[in-house]
PDB file of C-alpha atoms in Angstrom:
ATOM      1  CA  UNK A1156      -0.151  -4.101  12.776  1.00  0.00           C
ATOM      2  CA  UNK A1157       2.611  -2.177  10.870  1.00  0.00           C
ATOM      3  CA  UNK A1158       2.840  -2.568   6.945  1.00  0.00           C
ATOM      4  CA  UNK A1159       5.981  -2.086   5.626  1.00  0.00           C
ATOM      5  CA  UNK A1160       5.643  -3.812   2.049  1.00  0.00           C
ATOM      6  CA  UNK A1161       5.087  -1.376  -0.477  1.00  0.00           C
ATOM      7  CA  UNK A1162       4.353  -1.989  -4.152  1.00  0.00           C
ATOM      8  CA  UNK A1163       3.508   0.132  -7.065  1.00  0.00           C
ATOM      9  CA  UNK A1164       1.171  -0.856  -9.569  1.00  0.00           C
ATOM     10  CA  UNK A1165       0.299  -0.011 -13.365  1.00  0.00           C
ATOM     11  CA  UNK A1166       4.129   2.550 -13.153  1.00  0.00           C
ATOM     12  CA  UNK A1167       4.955   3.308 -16.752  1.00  0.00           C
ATOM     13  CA  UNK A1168       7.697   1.410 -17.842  1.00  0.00           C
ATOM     14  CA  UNK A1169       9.859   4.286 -18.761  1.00  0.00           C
ATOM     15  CA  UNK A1170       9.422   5.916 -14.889  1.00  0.00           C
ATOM     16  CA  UNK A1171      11.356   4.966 -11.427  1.00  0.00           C
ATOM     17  CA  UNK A1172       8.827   5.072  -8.034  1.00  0.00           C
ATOM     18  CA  UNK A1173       9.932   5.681  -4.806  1.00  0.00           C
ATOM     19  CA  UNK A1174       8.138   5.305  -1.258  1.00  0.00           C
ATOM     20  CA  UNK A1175       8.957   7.860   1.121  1.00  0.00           C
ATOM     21  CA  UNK A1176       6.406   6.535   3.627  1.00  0.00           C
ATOM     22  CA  UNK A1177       8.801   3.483   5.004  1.00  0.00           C
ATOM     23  CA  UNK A1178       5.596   2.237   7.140  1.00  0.00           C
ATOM     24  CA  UNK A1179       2.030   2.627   7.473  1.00  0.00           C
ATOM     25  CA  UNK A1180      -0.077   1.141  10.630  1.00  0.00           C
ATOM     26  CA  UNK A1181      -2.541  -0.332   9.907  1.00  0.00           C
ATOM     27  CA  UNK A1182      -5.993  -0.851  11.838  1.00  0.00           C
ATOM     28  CA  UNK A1183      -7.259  -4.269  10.624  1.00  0.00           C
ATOM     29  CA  UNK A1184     -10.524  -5.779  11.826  1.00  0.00           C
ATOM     30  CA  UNK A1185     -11.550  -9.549  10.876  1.00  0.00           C
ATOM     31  CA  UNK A1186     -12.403 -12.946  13.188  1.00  0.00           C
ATOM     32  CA  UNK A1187     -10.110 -13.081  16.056  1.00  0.00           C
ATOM     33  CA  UNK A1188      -8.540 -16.533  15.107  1.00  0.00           C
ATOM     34  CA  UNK A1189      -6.936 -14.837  11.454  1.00  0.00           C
ATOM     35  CA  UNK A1190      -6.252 -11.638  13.640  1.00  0.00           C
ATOM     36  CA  UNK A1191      -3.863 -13.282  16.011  1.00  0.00           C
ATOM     37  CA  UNK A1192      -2.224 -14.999  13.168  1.00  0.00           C
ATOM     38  CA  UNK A1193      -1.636 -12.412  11.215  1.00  0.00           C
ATOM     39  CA  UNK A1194       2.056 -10.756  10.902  1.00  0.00           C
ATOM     40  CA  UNK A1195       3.224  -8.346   9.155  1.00  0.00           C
ATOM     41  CA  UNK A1196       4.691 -10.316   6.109  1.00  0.00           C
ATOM     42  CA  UNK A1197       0.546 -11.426   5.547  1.00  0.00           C
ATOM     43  CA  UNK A1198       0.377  -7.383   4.628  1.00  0.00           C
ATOM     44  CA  UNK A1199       1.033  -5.453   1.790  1.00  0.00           C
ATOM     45  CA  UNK A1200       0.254  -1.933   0.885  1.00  0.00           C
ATOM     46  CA  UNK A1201      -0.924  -1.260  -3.442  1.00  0.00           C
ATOM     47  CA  UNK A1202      -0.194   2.065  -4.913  1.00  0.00           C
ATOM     48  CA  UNK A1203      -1.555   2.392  -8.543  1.00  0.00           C
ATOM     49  CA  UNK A1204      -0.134   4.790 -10.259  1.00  0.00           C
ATOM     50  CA  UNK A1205      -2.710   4.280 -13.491  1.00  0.00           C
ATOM     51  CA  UNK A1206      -3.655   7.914 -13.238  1.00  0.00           C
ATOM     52  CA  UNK A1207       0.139   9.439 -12.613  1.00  0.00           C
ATOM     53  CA  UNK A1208       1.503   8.403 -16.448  1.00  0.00           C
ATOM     54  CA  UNK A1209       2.682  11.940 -17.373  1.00  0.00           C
ATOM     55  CA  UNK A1210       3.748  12.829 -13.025  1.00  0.00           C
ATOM     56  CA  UNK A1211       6.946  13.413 -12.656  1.00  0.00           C
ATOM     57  CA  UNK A1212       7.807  14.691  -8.574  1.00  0.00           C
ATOM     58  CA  UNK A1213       6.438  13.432  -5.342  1.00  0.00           C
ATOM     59  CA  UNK A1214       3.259  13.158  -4.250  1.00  0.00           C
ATOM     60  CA  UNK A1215       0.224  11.739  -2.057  1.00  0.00           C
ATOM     61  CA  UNK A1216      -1.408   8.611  -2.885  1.00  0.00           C
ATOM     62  CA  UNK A1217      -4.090   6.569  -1.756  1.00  0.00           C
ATOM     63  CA  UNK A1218      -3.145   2.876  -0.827  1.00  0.00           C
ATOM     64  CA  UNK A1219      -5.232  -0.383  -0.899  1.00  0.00           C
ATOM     65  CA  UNK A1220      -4.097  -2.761   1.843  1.00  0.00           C
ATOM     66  CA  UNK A1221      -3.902  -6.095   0.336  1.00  0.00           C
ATOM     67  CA  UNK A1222      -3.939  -9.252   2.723  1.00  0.00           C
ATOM     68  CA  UNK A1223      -2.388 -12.617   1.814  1.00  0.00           C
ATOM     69  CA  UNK A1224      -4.446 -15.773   2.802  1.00  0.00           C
ATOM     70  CA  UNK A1225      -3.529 -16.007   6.518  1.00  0.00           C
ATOM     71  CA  UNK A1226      -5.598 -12.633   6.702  1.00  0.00           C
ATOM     72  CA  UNK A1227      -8.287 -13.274   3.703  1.00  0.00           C
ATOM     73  CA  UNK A1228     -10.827 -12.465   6.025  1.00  0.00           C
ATOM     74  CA  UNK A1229     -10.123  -9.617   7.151  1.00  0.00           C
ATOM     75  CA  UNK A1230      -9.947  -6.066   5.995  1.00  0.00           C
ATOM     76  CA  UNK A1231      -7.922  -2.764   7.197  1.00  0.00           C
ATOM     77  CA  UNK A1232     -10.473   0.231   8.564  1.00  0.00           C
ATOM     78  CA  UNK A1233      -9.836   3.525   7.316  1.00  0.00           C
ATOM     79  CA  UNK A1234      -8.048   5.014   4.636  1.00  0.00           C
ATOM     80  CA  UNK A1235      -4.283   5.257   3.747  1.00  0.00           C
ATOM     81  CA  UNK A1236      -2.031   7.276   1.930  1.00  0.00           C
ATOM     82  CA  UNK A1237       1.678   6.578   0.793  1.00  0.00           C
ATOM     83  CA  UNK A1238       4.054   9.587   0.190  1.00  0.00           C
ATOM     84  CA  UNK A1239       5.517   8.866  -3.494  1.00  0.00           C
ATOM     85  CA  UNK A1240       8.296  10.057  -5.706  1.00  0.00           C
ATOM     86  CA  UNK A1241       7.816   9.530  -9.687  1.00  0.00           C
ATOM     87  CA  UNK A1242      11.120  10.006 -11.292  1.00  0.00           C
ATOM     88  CA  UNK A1243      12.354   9.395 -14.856  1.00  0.00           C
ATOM     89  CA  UNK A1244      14.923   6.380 -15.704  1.00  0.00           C
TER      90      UNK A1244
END
Protein backbone atom coordinates (compact mmCIF):
# COMPACT_ATOMS: atom_id res chain seq x y z
CA UNK A 1 0.00 0.00 0.00
CA UNK A 2 1.17 3.62 -0.73
CA UNK A 3 0.71 6.36 2.08
CA UNK A 4 0.39 9.58 0.91
CA UNK A 5 -1.22 11.44 4.04
CA UNK A 6 1.26 13.21 5.87
CA UNK A 7 0.83 15.06 9.16
CA UNK A 8 3.08 16.83 11.51
CA UNK A 9 2.69 16.67 15.05
CA UNK A 10 3.70 18.78 18.27
CA UNK A 11 5.23 21.84 15.18
CA UNK A 12 5.74 25.01 17.16
CA UNK A 13 3.21 27.34 16.48
CA UNK A 14 5.45 30.04 15.26
CA UNK A 15 7.16 27.41 12.43
CA UNK A 16 5.78 26.27 8.77
CA UNK A 17 6.53 22.19 7.91
CA UNK A 18 6.86 20.91 4.71
CA UNK A 19 6.97 17.16 3.34
CA UNK A 20 9.25 16.61 0.63
CA UNK A 21 8.62 12.85 0.68
CA UNK A 22 5.07 13.05 -1.40
CA UNK A 23 4.68 9.09 -0.67
CA UNK A 24 5.94 6.40 1.37
CA UNK A 25 5.05 2.49 0.67
CA UNK A 26 4.23 0.94 3.06
CA UNK A 27 4.60 -2.92 3.99
CA UNK A 28 1.59 -3.64 6.28
CA UNK A 29 0.95 -7.06 7.79
CA UNK A 30 -2.45 -7.85 9.78
CA UNK A 31 -5.52 -10.66 9.20
CA UNK A 32 -6.20 -10.99 5.60
CA UNK A 33 -9.94 -9.87 5.83
CA UNK A 34 -8.72 -5.94 7.19
CA UNK A 35 -5.78 -6.34 4.61
CA UNK A 36 -7.95 -6.55 1.56
CA UNK A 37 -10.04 -3.78 2.86
CA UNK A 38 -7.69 -1.55 3.49
CA UNK A 39 -7.01 1.60 1.02
CA UNK A 40 -4.97 4.06 1.15
CA UNK A 41 -7.26 6.80 2.75
CA UNK A 42 -7.31 4.02 6.07
CA UNK A 43 -3.36 5.28 6.19
CA UNK A 44 -1.67 8.03 7.53
CA UNK A 45 1.93 8.74 8.13
CA UNK A 46 2.85 10.96 11.98
CA UNK A 47 5.88 13.09 12.04
CA UNK A 48 6.52 14.64 15.55
CA UNK A 49 8.48 17.27 15.48
CA UNK A 50 8.60 17.52 19.64
CA UNK A 51 12.36 17.36 19.48
CA UNK A 52 12.90 19.92 16.27
CA UNK A 53 11.53 23.30 18.37
CA UNK A 54 14.66 25.42 17.70
CA UNK A 55 15.28 23.40 13.65
CA UNK A 56 15.05 25.54 11.18
CA UNK A 57 16.10 23.63 7.40
CA UNK A 58 15.24 20.23 6.13
CA UNK A 59 15.77 17.18 7.46
CA UNK A 60 15.16 13.27 8.07
CA UNK A 61 12.54 12.08 10.26
CA UNK A 62 11.23 9.03 11.53
CA UNK A 63 7.42 8.38 10.83
CA UNK A 64 4.79 6.33 12.79
CA UNK A 65 2.22 4.84 10.42
CA UNK A 66 -1.07 5.38 11.95
CA UNK A 67 -4.10 3.14 10.73
CA UNK A 68 -7.75 4.24 10.94
CA UNK A 69 -10.29 1.51 12.08
CA UNK A 70 -10.73 -0.39 8.78
CA UNK A 71 -6.94 -1.36 9.45
CA UNK A 72 -6.91 -1.37 13.53
CA UNK A 73 -5.48 -4.60 13.35
CA UNK A 74 -2.89 -4.32 11.59
CA UNK A 75 0.50 -2.75 11.75
CA UNK A 76 3.20 -1.51 8.99
CA UNK A 77 6.74 -3.69 9.17
CA UNK A 78 9.77 -1.77 9.12
CA UNK A 79 10.75 1.59 9.68
CA UNK A 80 10.04 4.92 7.82
CA UNK A 81 11.42 8.13 7.35
CA UNK A 82 9.82 11.41 5.86
CA UNK A 83 12.14 14.07 4.25
CA UNK A 84 11.06 17.47 6.12
CA UNK A 85 11.50 21.17 5.73
CA UNK A 86 11.09 23.42 9.06
CA UNK A 87 10.72 26.95 8.00
CA UNK A 88 9.80 30.13 9.91
CA UNK A 89 6.24 31.97 9.34
Amino acid sequence: VVAKDIKFKNLPSDKVATAHTASLPIKVVGPIGQLRALTEADISIEVDLADKKEFTGRTEMPAKIVFDSTGSRCWAYGHYKVNVGITQK
